[in-house]
GROMACS .gro file of C-alpha atoms in nm:
model
  376
    1MET     CA    1   2.240  -2.299   0.697
    2LYS     CA    2   2.228  -2.394   1.064
    3ILE     CA    3   1.972  -2.118   1.137
    4GLU     CA    4   1.763  -2.231   0.846
    5LYS     CA    5   1.760  -2.600   0.979
    6GLU     CA    6   1.677  -2.488   1.339
    7ILE     CA    7   1.375  -2.287   1.197
    8ALA     CA    8   1.268  -2.578   0.991
    9ASN     CA    9   1.272  -2.809   1.291
   10ARG     CA   10   1.092  -2.545   1.487
   11LYS     CA   11   0.805  -2.532   1.230
   12LYS     CA   12   0.761  -2.908   1.274
   13GLU     CA   13   0.744  -2.865   1.651
   14VAL     CA   14   0.481  -2.586   1.604
   15SER     CA   15   0.280  -2.826   1.384
   16THR     CA   16   0.250  -3.063   1.681
   17LEU     CA   17   0.185  -2.796   1.948
   18ASN     CA   18  -0.092  -2.654   1.738
   19ARG     CA   19  -0.286  -2.965   1.816
   20VAL     CA   20  -0.288  -2.901   2.194
   21HIS     CA   21  -0.411  -2.623   2.411
   22ARG     CA   22  -0.167  -2.315   2.369
   23ASN     CA   23  -0.003  -2.161   2.679
   24PHE     CA   24   0.002  -1.788   2.567
   25PRO     CA   25   0.171  -1.519   2.758
   26MET     CA   26   0.003  -1.198   2.839
   27VAL     CA   27   0.164  -0.846   2.923
   28PRO     CA   28   0.291  -0.893   3.271
   29LYS     CA   29   0.275  -0.532   3.378
   30VAL     CA   30   0.053  -0.239   3.265
   31VAL     CA   31  -0.005   0.102   3.397
   32PHE     CA   32  -0.331   0.291   3.290
   33GLY     CA   33  -0.440   0.653   3.346
   34ARG     CA   34  -0.403   1.001   3.237
   35GLY     CA   35  -0.050   1.125   3.311
   36SER     CA   36   0.083   0.766   3.355
   37PHE     CA   37   0.356   0.840   3.080
   38ASN     CA   38   0.513   1.044   3.338
   39GLN     CA   39   0.605   0.732   3.537
   40LEU     CA   40   0.825   0.593   3.248
   41GLY     CA   41   1.150   0.688   3.408
   42ASP     CA   42   1.065   0.524   3.734
   43ILE     CA   43   0.960   0.216   3.538
   44LEU     CA   44   1.285   0.191   3.327
   45LEU     CA   45   1.525   0.271   3.613
   46PRO     CA   46   1.537  -0.084   3.784
   47LYS     CA   47   1.588  -0.230   3.426
   48ARG     CA   48   1.899  -0.040   3.347
   49ARG     CA   49   2.187  -0.272   3.370
   50ASN     CA   50   2.469  -0.009   3.361
   51SER     CA   51   2.544   0.332   3.199
   52ASP     CA   52   2.690   0.144   2.875
   53ALA     CA   53   2.358  -0.052   2.828
   54PRO     CA   54   2.118   0.216   2.703
   55PHE     CA   55   1.746   0.227   2.635
   56ILE     CA   56   1.654   0.274   2.278
   57PHE     CA   57   1.344   0.485   2.219
   58LEU     CA   58   1.168   0.405   1.888
   59VAL     CA   59   0.932   0.697   1.836
   60ASP     CA   60   0.683   0.799   1.565
   61ASP     CA   61   0.846   1.096   1.394
   62PHE     CA   62   0.526   1.288   1.431
   63PHE     CA   63   0.651   1.364   1.781
   64ASN     CA   64   0.993   1.491   1.665
   65GLY     CA   65   1.018   1.842   1.828
   66LYS     CA   66   0.693   1.796   2.009
   67ASP     CA   67   0.642   1.797   2.392
   68LEU     CA   68   0.650   1.421   2.425
   69GLU     CA   69   1.005   1.438   2.303
   70GLN     CA   70   1.103   1.657   2.587
   71LYS     CA   71   0.932   1.417   2.838
   72LEU     CA   72   1.130   1.122   2.737
   73PRO     CA   73   1.335   0.993   3.042
   74TRP     CA   74   1.659   0.945   2.853
   75LEU     CA   75   1.989   0.902   3.054
   76PHE     CA   76   2.359   0.835   2.990
   77ASN     CA   77   2.385   0.720   2.624
   78ASP     CA   78   2.023   0.641   2.561
   79GLN     CA   79   1.934   0.689   2.198
   80ILE     CA   80   1.596   0.821   2.044
   81ILE     CA   81   1.532   0.692   1.697
   82PHE     CA   82   1.240   0.863   1.526
   83VAL     CA   83   1.074   0.653   1.257
   84SER     CA   84   0.812   0.743   0.992
   85ALA     CA   85   0.482   0.553   1.038
   86ASP     CA   86   0.388   0.655   0.676
   87GLU     CA   87   0.445   0.292   0.563
   88GLU     CA   88   0.378  -0.044   0.725
   89PRO     CA   89   0.680  -0.192   0.911
   90LYS     CA   90   0.914  -0.399   0.692
   91THR     CA   91   1.145  -0.684   0.761
   92GLU     CA   92   1.440  -0.487   0.600
   93GLN     CA   93   1.360  -0.195   0.824
   94VAL     CA   94   1.389  -0.413   1.129
   95ASP     CA   95   1.713  -0.565   1.021
   96ALA     CA   96   1.858  -0.213   0.955
   97LEU     CA   97   1.762  -0.089   1.302
   98VAL     CA   98   1.914  -0.395   1.462
   99GLU     CA   99   2.235  -0.339   1.288
  100LYS     CA  100   2.254   0.013   1.363
  101ILE     CA  101   2.201  -0.058   1.741
  102LYS     CA  102   2.466  -0.331   1.737
  103THR     CA  103   2.708  -0.108   1.553
  104ASP     CA  104   2.641   0.199   1.783
  105PHE     CA  105   2.694   0.008   2.102
  106GLU     CA  106   2.924  -0.251   2.240
  107GLU     CA  107   2.674  -0.433   2.450
  108LEU     CA  108   2.303  -0.505   2.421
  109PRO     CA  109   2.067  -0.231   2.516
  110SER     CA  110   1.877  -0.253   2.859
  111GLY     CA  111   1.571  -0.235   2.646
  112ILE     CA  112   1.360  -0.108   2.356
  113VAL     CA  113   1.076   0.149   2.405
  114GLY     CA  114   0.822   0.163   2.130
  115ILE     CA  115   0.602   0.492   2.111
  116GLY     CA  116   0.342   0.547   1.850
  117GLY     CA  117   0.067   0.349   1.676
  118GLY     CA  118   0.071  -0.009   1.558
  119THR     CA  119   0.358   0.042   1.308
  120LEU     CA  120   0.596   0.158   1.588
  121LEU     CA  121   0.468  -0.093   1.831
  122ASP     CA  122   0.523  -0.395   1.588
  123LEU     CA  123   0.852  -0.241   1.487
  124ALA     CA  124   0.982  -0.216   1.839
  125LYS     CA  125   0.865  -0.577   1.925
  126ALA     CA  126   1.048  -0.712   1.616
  127VAL     CA  127   1.378  -0.512   1.701
  128ALA     CA  128   1.364  -0.640   2.065
  129ILE     CA  129   1.351  -1.000   1.921
  130MET     CA  130   1.601  -0.971   1.653
  131LEU     CA  131   1.879  -0.819   1.896
  132THR     CA  132   1.886  -1.181   2.046
  133ASN     CA  133   1.813  -1.390   1.753
  134LYS     CA  134   2.048  -1.461   1.459
  135GLY     CA  135   1.979  -1.404   1.095
  136LYS     CA  136   1.714  -1.195   0.922
  137SER     CA  137   1.379  -1.106   1.048
  138GLU     CA  138   1.197  -1.248   0.743
  139SER     CA  139   1.313  -1.592   0.864
  140TYR     CA  140   1.095  -1.565   1.176
  141GLN     CA  141   0.776  -1.451   1.003
  142GLY     CA  142   0.532  -1.725   1.123
  143TRP     CA  143   0.417  -1.889   1.431
  144ASP     CA  144   0.648  -1.973   1.718
  145LEU     CA  145   0.975  -1.974   1.520
  146VAL     CA  146   1.173  -1.750   1.766
  147THR     CA  147   1.392  -1.962   1.996
  148LYS     CA  148   1.562  -1.692   2.218
  149LYS     CA  149   1.393  -1.450   2.461
  150SER     CA  150   1.401  -1.096   2.329
  151ILE     CA  151   1.541  -0.803   2.544
  152TYR     CA  152   1.307  -0.605   2.773
  153HIS     CA  153   1.066  -0.409   2.580
  154VAL     CA  154   0.797  -0.138   2.657
  155GLY     CA  155   0.498  -0.046   2.438
  156ILE     CA  156   0.330   0.295   2.459
  157PRO     CA  157   0.042   0.342   2.222
  158THR     CA  158  -0.033   0.696   2.106
  159ILE     CA  159  -0.338   0.588   1.898
  160SER     CA  160  -0.591   0.308   1.986
  161GLY     CA  161  -0.735   0.025   1.795
  162THR     CA  162  -0.463  -0.214   1.653
  163GLY     CA  163  -0.415  -0.413   1.973
  164ALA     CA  164  -0.062  -0.422   1.901
  165GLU     CA  165   0.022  -0.320   2.267
  166VAL     CA  166  -0.108  -0.653   2.393
  167SER     CA  167  -0.064  -0.905   2.114
  168ARG     CA  168   0.196  -1.172   2.059
  169THR     CA  169   0.258  -1.062   1.706
  170ALA     CA  170   0.481  -0.814   1.519
  171VAL     CA  171   0.327  -0.782   1.188
  172LEU     CA  172   0.589  -0.723   0.907
  173SER     CA  173   0.595  -0.701   0.530
  174GLY     CA  174   0.875  -0.900   0.394
  175PRO     CA  175   1.022  -0.971   0.052
  176ASP     CA  176   0.767  -1.241  -0.020
  177LYS     CA  177   0.479  -1.202   0.225
  178LYS     CA  178   0.312  -0.989   0.499
  179LEU     CA  179   0.316  -1.191   0.814
  180GLY     CA  180   0.372  -1.151   1.191
  181ILE     CA  181   0.656  -1.277   1.403
  182ASN     CA  182   0.419  -1.453   1.626
  183SER     CA  183   0.582  -1.590   1.944
  184ASP     CA  184   0.579  -1.612   2.313
  185TYR     CA  185   0.865  -1.365   2.303
  186THR     CA  186   0.699  -1.099   2.117
  187THR     CA  187   0.451  -0.972   2.378
  188TYR     CA  188   0.563  -0.661   2.558
  189ASP     CA  189   0.710  -0.688   2.910
  190GLN     CA  190   0.548  -0.348   3.003
  191VAL     CA  191   0.273  -0.134   2.860
  192VAL     CA  192   0.190   0.226   2.943
  193LEU     CA  193  -0.162   0.331   2.861
  194ASP     CA  194  -0.204   0.702   2.882
  195PRO     CA  195  -0.518   0.853   2.725
  196ASN     CA  196  -0.350   1.207   2.705
  197LEU     CA  197  -0.126   1.060   2.430
  198LEU     CA  198  -0.432   1.018   2.215
  199GLU     CA  199  -0.509   1.405   2.191
  200THR     CA  200  -0.337   1.456   1.858
  201VAL     CA  201  -0.498   1.177   1.658
  202PRO     CA  202  -0.670   1.301   1.344
  203LYS     CA  203  -1.028   1.222   1.295
  204GLU     CA  204  -0.993   0.995   0.998
  205GLN     CA  205  -0.699   0.802   1.141
  206TRP     CA  206  -0.892   0.764   1.475
  207PHE     CA  207  -1.172   0.601   1.281
  208TYR     CA  208  -0.951   0.382   1.062
  209THR     CA  209  -0.761   0.246   1.373
  210GLY     CA  210  -1.066   0.213   1.590
  211MET     CA  211  -1.233   0.002   1.311
  212ASP     CA  212  -0.931  -0.223   1.319
  213CYS     CA  213  -1.042  -0.300   1.677
  214PHE     CA  214  -1.411  -0.330   1.591
  215ILE     CA  215  -1.311  -0.574   1.291
  216HIS     CA  216  -1.105  -0.785   1.533
  217CYS     CA  217  -1.415  -0.822   1.748
  218ILE     CA  218  -1.631  -0.914   1.449
  219GLU     CA  219  -1.386  -1.168   1.307
  220SER     CA  220  -1.306  -1.327   1.642
  221LEU     CA  221  -1.667  -1.348   1.767
  222ASN     CA  222  -1.784  -1.510   1.421
  223GLY     CA  223  -1.498  -1.737   1.397
  224THR     CA  224  -1.467  -2.116   1.419
  225TYR     CA  225  -1.183  -2.074   1.663
  226LEU     CA  226  -1.430  -1.898   1.927
  227ASN     CA  227  -1.421  -2.010   2.266
  228ALA     CA  228  -1.516  -1.854   2.612
  229PHE     CA  229  -1.178  -1.683   2.666
  230SER     CA  230  -1.178  -1.492   2.325
  231GLN     CA  231  -1.555  -1.439   2.359
  232SER     CA  232  -1.529  -1.265   2.689
  233TYR     CA  233  -1.279  -1.012   2.569
  234GLY     CA  234  -1.435  -0.977   2.221
  235GLU     CA  235  -1.783  -0.891   2.360
  236LYS     CA  236  -1.640  -0.635   2.598
  237ALA     CA  237  -1.441  -0.487   2.327
  238LEU     CA  238  -1.742  -0.483   2.084
  239ASP     CA  239  -1.952  -0.303   2.352
  240LEU     CA  240  -1.682  -0.042   2.396
  241CYS     CA  241  -1.656   0.020   2.026
  242LYS     CA  242  -2.043   0.067   2.002
  243GLU     CA  243  -2.013   0.322   2.278
  244VAL     CA  244  -1.736   0.510   2.111
  245PHE     CA  245  -1.859   0.514   1.767
  246LEU     CA  246  -2.236   0.512   1.801
  247GLY     CA  247  -2.285   0.671   2.141
  248GLU     CA  248  -2.253   1.037   2.271
  249LEU     CA  249  -1.941   1.031   2.468
  250SER     CA  250  -1.714   1.329   2.570
  251LYS     CA  251  -1.375   1.334   2.406
  252GLU     CA  252  -1.209   1.217   2.727
  253GLU     CA  253  -1.454   0.933   2.771
  254SER     CA  254  -1.408   0.826   2.401
  255GLU     CA  255  -1.035   0.825   2.435
  256GLU     CA  256  -1.027   0.613   2.748
  257LYS     CA  257  -1.286   0.361   2.624
  258LEU     CA  258  -1.134   0.322   2.293
  259MET     CA  259  -0.786   0.258   2.473
  260MET     CA  260  -0.967  -0.017   2.656
  261ALA     CA  261  -1.147  -0.148   2.353
  262SER     CA  262  -0.802  -0.188   2.178
  263TRP     CA  263  -0.676  -0.382   2.475
  264HIS     CA  264  -0.957  -0.620   2.494
  265GLY     CA  265  -0.986  -0.654   2.121
  266GLY     CA  266  -0.624  -0.744   2.108
  267MET     CA  267  -0.694  -1.004   2.372
  268SER     CA  268  -0.989  -1.147   2.197
  269ILE     CA  269  -0.779  -1.270   1.909
  270ALA     CA  270  -0.475  -1.393   2.139
  271TYR     CA  271  -0.658  -1.721   2.182
  272SER     CA  272  -0.850  -1.704   1.858
  273GLN     CA  273  -0.799  -1.539   1.517
  274VAL     CA  274  -0.902  -1.279   1.271
  275GLY     CA  275  -1.060  -1.366   0.950
  276VAL     CA  276  -1.156  -1.251   0.590
  277ALA     CA  277  -1.095  -0.873   0.616
  278HIS     CA  278  -0.751  -0.916   0.766
  279ALA     CA  279  -0.645  -1.185   0.515
  280MET     CA  280  -0.747  -0.970   0.227
  281SER     CA  281  -0.603  -0.649   0.392
  282TYR     CA  282  -0.273  -0.826   0.389
  283GLY     CA  283  -0.281  -0.850   0.009
  284LEU     CA  284  -0.356  -0.479  -0.028
  285SER     CA  285  -0.082  -0.383   0.215
  286TYR     CA  286   0.173  -0.620   0.051
  287LEU     CA  287   0.117  -0.502  -0.302
  288LEU     CA  288   0.011  -0.137  -0.268
  289GLY     CA  289   0.145  -0.036   0.090
  290VAL     CA  290  -0.214   0.036   0.208
  291LYS     CA  291  -0.203   0.109   0.582
  292HIS     CA  292  -0.356  -0.182   0.787
  293GLY     CA  293  -0.656   0.020   0.938
  294ILE     CA  294  -0.773   0.164   0.608
  295GLY     CA  295  -0.702  -0.161   0.428
  296ASN     CA  296  -0.933  -0.344   0.672
  297CYS     CA  297  -1.207  -0.074   0.616
  298LEU     CA  298  -1.178  -0.094   0.236
  299VAL     CA  299  -1.221  -0.475   0.247
  300PHE     CA  300  -1.482  -0.495   0.526
  301GLN     CA  301  -1.739  -0.282   0.360
  302HIS     CA  302  -1.766  -0.558   0.088
  303LEU     CA  303  -1.803  -0.858   0.332
  304SER     CA  304  -2.180  -0.857   0.398
  305GLU     CA  305  -2.179  -1.221   0.278
  306PHE     CA  306  -1.952  -1.317   0.556
  307TYR     CA  307  -2.024  -1.077   0.840
  308PRO     CA  308  -2.379  -0.924   0.760
  309LYS     CA  309  -2.447  -0.783   1.112
  310GLY     CA  310  -2.092  -0.651   1.155
  311VAL     CA  311  -2.105  -0.474   0.817
  312LYS     CA  312  -2.438  -0.312   0.892
  313LEU     CA  313  -2.293  -0.173   1.229
  314PHE     CA  314  -1.981  -0.068   1.039
  315ASN     CA  315  -2.183   0.137   0.795
  316GLU     CA  316  -2.367   0.315   1.069
  317MET     CA  317  -2.054   0.411   1.221
  318LYS     CA  318  -1.901   0.521   0.899
  319GLU     CA  319  -2.219   0.736   0.831
  320LYS     CA  320  -2.227   0.883   1.174
  321HIS     CA  321  -1.883   1.013   1.156
  322ASN     CA  322  -1.890   1.127   0.789
  323ILE     CA  323  -1.592   0.909   0.680
  324GLU     CA  324  -1.526   0.879   0.311
  325PHE     CA  325  -1.306   0.586   0.194
  326PRO     CA  326  -1.069   0.625  -0.099
  327LYS     CA  327  -1.218   0.495  -0.430
  328GLY     CA  328  -1.049   0.327  -0.736
  329VAL     CA  329  -0.758   0.187  -0.528
  330CYS     CA  330  -0.752  -0.135  -0.749
  331ALA     CA  331  -0.879   0.019  -1.057
  332ASN     CA  332  -0.562   0.018  -1.271
  333LEU     CA  333  -0.412  -0.294  -1.134
  334SER     CA  334  -0.288  -0.566  -1.380
  335GLU     CA  335  -0.383  -0.942  -1.363
  336GLU     CA  336  -0.041  -0.999  -1.219
  337ASP     CA  337  -0.122  -0.756  -0.940
  338PHE     CA  338  -0.444  -0.919  -0.855
  339ASP     CA  339  -0.270  -1.262  -0.870
  340SER     CA  340  -0.011  -1.128  -0.623
  341MET     CA  341  -0.269  -0.980  -0.370
  342ILE     CA  342  -0.475  -1.309  -0.399
  343SER     CA  343  -0.167  -1.534  -0.339
  344VAL     CA  344  -0.069  -1.334  -0.029
  345SER     CA  345  -0.425  -1.341   0.109
  346LEU     CA  346  -0.466  -1.709   0.041
  347SER     CA  347  -0.146  -1.795   0.230
  348MET     CA  348  -0.310  -1.688   0.563
  349ASP     CA  349  -0.433  -2.037   0.632
  350ALA     CA  350  -0.519  -1.989   1.003
  351LEU     CA  351  -0.731  -1.677   0.927
  352TRP     CA  352  -0.933  -1.859   0.651
  353GLU     CA  353  -0.973  -2.160   0.878
  354ASN     CA  354  -1.106  -1.944   1.153
  355ALA     CA  355  -1.343  -1.759   0.921
  356LEU     CA  356  -1.471  -2.052   0.718
  357GLY     CA  357  -1.365  -2.376   0.881
  358THR     CA  358  -1.112  -2.647   0.798
  359ASN     CA  359  -1.258  -2.685   0.452
  360TRP     CA  360  -1.217  -2.327   0.380
  361ARG     CA  361  -1.045  -2.387   0.042
  362ASP     CA  362  -1.371  -2.544  -0.076
  363LYS     CA  363  -1.561  -2.221   0.003
  364ILE     CA  364  -1.337  -1.951  -0.124
  365SER     CA  365  -1.170  -1.916  -0.471
  366PRO     CA  366  -0.927  -1.682  -0.630
  367GLU     CA  367  -1.216  -1.571  -0.847
  368LYS     CA  368  -1.430  -1.454  -0.557
  369LEU     CA  369  -1.128  -1.263  -0.399
  370ARG     CA  370  -1.062  -1.094  -0.726
  371ALA     CA  371  -1.426  -0.983  -0.748
  372ILE     CA  372  -1.414  -0.831  -0.399
  373TYR     CA  373  -1.064  -0.652  -0.464
  374SER     CA  374  -1.198  -0.507  -0.807
  375LYS     CA  375  -1.478  -0.321  -0.604
  376ILE     CA  376  -1.205  -0.146  -0.396
   0.00000   0.00000   0.00000
């Protein structure tokens, strides 16, 4: 009960803080360049407290048995945990990993290293937080509910677009909602951006995740929360996305520019917000387990009413790269299923306010959302 009361009090404090200018953190250290992954051992060494305080590597299981595994700079009793990225990260998954780490080791790890796409990066951020905060991770889904600093954590993206490497949010699906742990302690302490790690990304996944970045930009740049800070990052990210998805770049140039677009796109929403596509995508993900990138694409194609220029560009990119989206995703859903998705979507107050303004509830309705979902 004590934890619940502390969180309730924190929510009241956040309500007040939201009325003033926010003092958001950024990633304090980042290394970029081909081959920069090889510096990881040197980066981690000064952070090792002792031989009994390991580093925990949370790695996309795609790399199990691959060259990357052999390059991990593990020492002493470091632990490598391979995690499937087939599903979006869940609060129960975070809690299970935290319990395992606390059971396996007598003292807290020296740090957590997340290696993979947005799923692994969000998972690693959440685990780093929950190793120092009591209770279950579902209790911290929301804005600024975390009260204790996380342990040192490093993010290494192996696919570009989500912006998870730079954001202050760890998006999780919980028992009642899909919502991020959004706090000053979520942001990574160190990020390693090595374009060489992008070489194995399949084409469709490259497109879906890249479109997550593109949609970040469109929703940020067209939102009511827009300001000079978010605009500067959003415009740069959008220009990079156009180069990558509509230009004629070499594979190497495309990898490097999309990695930078992801970084800038993530920064564009740090002092702003996303909008309609993300709010509705959360509903798809919560009910059907649709991965975030493809969920955004499935929704965004039907949002000309809200983002006409963005949807036009999106369709040009889709056509240029011959991408076909799944059809009939919502064809066999019950009324109860639609109600569940709509409820999750409409609970994203900040996203809707950014998209439509403070009176957003007068501009959107469950019936409109159902009509959009029924097209997917």
